[in-house]
PDB file of C-alpha atoms in Angstrom:
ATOM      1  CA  UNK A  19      -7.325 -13.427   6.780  1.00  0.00           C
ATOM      2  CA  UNK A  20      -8.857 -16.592   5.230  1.00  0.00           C
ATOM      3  CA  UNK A  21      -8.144 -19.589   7.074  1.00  0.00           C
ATOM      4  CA  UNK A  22      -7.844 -22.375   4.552  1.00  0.00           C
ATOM      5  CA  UNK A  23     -11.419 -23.986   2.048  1.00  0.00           C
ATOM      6  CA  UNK A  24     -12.967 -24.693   5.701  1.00  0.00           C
ATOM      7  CA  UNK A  25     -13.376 -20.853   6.633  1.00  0.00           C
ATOM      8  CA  UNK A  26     -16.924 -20.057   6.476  1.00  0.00           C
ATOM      9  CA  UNK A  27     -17.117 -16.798   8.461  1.00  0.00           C
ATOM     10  CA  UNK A  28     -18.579 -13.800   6.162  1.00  0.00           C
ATOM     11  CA  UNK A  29     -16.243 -11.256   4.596  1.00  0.00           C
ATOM     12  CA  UNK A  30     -16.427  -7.927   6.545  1.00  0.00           C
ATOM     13  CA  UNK A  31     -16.128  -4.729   4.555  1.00  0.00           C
ATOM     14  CA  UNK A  32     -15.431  -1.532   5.799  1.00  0.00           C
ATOM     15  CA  UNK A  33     -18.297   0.775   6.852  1.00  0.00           C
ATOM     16  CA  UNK A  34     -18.442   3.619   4.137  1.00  0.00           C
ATOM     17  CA  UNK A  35     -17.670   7.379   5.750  1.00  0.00           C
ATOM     18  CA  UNK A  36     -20.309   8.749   8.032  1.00  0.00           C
ATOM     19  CA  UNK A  37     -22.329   5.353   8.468  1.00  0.00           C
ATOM     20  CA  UNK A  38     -23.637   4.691  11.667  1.00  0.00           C
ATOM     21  CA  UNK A  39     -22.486   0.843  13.151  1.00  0.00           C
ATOM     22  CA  UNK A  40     -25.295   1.087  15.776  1.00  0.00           C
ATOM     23  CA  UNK A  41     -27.772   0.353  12.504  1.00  0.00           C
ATOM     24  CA  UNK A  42     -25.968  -1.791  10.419  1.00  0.00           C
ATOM     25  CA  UNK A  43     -25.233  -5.601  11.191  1.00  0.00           C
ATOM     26  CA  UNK A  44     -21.565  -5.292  11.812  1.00  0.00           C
ATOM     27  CA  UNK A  45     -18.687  -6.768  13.528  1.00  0.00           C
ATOM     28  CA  UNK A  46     -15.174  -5.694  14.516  1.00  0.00           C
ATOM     29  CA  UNK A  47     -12.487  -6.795  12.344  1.00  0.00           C
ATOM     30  CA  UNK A  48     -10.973 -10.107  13.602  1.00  0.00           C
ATOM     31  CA  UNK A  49      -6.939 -10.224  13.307  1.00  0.00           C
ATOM     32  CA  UNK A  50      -6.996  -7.086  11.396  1.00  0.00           C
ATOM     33  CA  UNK A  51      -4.523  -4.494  11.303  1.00  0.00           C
ATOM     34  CA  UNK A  52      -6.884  -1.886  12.036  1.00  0.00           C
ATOM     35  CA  UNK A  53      -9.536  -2.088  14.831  1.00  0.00           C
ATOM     36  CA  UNK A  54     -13.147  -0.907  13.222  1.00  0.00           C
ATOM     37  CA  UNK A  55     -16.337  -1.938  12.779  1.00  0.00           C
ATOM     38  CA  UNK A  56     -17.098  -3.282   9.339  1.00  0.00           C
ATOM     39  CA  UNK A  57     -20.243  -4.070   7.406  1.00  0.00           C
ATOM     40  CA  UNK A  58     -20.979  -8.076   7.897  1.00  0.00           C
ATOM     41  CA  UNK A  59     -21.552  -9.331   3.966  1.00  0.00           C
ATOM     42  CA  UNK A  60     -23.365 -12.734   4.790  1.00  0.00           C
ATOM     43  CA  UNK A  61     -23.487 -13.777   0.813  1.00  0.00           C
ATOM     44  CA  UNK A  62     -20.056 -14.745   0.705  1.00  0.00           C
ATOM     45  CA  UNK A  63     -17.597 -16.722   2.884  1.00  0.00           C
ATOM     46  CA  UNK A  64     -13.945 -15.912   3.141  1.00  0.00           C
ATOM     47  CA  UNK A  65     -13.313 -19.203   1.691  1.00  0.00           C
ATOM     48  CA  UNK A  66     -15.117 -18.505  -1.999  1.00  0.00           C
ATOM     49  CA  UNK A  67     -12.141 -15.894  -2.501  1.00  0.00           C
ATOM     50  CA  UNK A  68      -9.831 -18.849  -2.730  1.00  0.00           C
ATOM     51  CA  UNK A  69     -10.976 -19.614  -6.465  1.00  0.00           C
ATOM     52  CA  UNK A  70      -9.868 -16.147  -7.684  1.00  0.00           C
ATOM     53  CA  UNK A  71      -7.781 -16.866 -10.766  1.00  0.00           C
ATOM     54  CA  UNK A  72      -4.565 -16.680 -11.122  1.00  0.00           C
ATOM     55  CA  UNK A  73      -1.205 -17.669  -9.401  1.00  0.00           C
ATOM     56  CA  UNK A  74      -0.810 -17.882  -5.369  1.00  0.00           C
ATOM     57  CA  UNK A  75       2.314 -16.592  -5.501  1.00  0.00           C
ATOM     58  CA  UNK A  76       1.445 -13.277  -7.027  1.00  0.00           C
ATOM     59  CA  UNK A  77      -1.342 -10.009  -5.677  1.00  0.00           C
ATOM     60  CA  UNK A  78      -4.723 -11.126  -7.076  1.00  0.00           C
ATOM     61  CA  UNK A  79      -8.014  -9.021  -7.161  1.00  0.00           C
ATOM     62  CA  UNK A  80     -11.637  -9.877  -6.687  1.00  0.00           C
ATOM     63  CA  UNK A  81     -14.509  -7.027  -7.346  1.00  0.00           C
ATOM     64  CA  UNK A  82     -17.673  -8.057  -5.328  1.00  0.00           C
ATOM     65  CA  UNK A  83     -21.412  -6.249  -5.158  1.00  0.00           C
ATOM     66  CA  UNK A  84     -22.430  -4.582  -1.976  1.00  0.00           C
ATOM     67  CA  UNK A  85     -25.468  -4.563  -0.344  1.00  0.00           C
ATOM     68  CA  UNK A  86     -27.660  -1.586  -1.599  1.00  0.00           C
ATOM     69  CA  UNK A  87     -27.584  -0.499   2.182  1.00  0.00           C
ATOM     70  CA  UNK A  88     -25.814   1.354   3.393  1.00  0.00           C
ATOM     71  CA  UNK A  89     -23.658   1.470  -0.058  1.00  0.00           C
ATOM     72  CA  UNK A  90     -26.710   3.024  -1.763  1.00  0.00           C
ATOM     73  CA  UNK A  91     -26.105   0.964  -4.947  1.00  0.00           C
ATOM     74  CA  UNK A  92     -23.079   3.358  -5.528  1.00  0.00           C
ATOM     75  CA  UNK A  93     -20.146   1.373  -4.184  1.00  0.00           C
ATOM     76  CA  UNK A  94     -18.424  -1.977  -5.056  1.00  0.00           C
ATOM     77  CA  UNK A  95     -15.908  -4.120  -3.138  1.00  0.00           C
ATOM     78  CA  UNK A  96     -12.063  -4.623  -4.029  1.00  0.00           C
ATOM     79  CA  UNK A  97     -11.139  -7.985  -2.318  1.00  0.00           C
ATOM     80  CA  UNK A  98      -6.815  -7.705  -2.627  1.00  0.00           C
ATOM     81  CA  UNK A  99      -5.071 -11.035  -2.064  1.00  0.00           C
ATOM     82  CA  UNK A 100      -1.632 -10.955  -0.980  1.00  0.00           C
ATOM     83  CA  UNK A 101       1.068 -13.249  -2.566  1.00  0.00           C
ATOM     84  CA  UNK A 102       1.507 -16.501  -0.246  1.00  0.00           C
ATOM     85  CA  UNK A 103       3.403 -20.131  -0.878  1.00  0.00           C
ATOM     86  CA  UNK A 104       0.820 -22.348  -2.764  1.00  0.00           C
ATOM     87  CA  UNK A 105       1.562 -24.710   0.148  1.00  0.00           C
ATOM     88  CA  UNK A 106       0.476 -22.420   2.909  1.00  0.00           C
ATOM     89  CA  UNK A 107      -3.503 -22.555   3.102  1.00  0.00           C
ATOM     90  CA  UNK A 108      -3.756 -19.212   4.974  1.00  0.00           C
ATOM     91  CA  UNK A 109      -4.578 -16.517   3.025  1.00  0.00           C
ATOM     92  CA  UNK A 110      -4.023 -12.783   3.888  1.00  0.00           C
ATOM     93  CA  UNK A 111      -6.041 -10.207   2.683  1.00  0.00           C
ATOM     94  CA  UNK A 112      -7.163  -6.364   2.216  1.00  0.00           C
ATOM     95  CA  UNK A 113     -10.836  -5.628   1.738  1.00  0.00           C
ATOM     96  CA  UNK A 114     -11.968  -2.311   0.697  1.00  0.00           C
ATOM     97  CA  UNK A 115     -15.262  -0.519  -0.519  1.00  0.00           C
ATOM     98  CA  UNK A 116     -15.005   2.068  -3.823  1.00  0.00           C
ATOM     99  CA  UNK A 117     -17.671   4.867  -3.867  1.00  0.00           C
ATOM    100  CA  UNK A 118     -19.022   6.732  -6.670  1.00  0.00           C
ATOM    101  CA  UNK A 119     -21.081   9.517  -6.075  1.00  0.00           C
ATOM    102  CA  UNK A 120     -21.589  13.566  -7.640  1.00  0.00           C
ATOM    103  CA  UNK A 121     -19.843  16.304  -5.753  1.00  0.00           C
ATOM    104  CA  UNK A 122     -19.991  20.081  -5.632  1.00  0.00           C
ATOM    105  CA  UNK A 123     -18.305  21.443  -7.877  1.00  0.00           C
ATOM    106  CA  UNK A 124     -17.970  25.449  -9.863  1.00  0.00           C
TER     107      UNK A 124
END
């Protein structure tokens, strides 16, 4: 949730699968849904996503780069706004990491 152009606390991603918390800078999701530990991404604020084009009123996206660790440069962030009034400065959203990486395969 972004609380209005004032909120300055850092976006927190989800940890990617099999990460350990204890050696990442983390902190538990505040207000969230879900109860996890996610990956503390001090280069941007929760209140930057609030210039993401297009109308309040309708889902918005934002991609963002994550830090090389732990995402080992093959991951990016999907920041999902949710529709809201134009007059209501709180701002709900989903955050998300998206992996790439080679599998096994025959």
């Amino acid at each position: 949730m972004v609380q209005g152009r004032d909120d300055e606390r850092p976006m927190v991603f989800p940890l990617p699968p099999e990460s350990s918390p204890q050696m990442l800078n983390t902190a538990d999701f505040n207000n969230a849904t879900l109860s996890a530990p996610g990956l503390v991404f001090s280069k941007m604020n929760r209140s930057m996503v609030l210039d993401v084009i297009g109308p309040a009123e309708e889902s918005r996206l934002q991609w963002s780069e994550l830090p090389q660790n732990p995402f080992n440069g093959t991951a990016i962030g999907a920041i999902v706004l949710l529709p809201r009034s134009s007059e209501n400065p709180t701002q709900e959203i989903l955050l998300c990491n998206i992996g790439a990486d080679w599998g096994a395969s025959n």
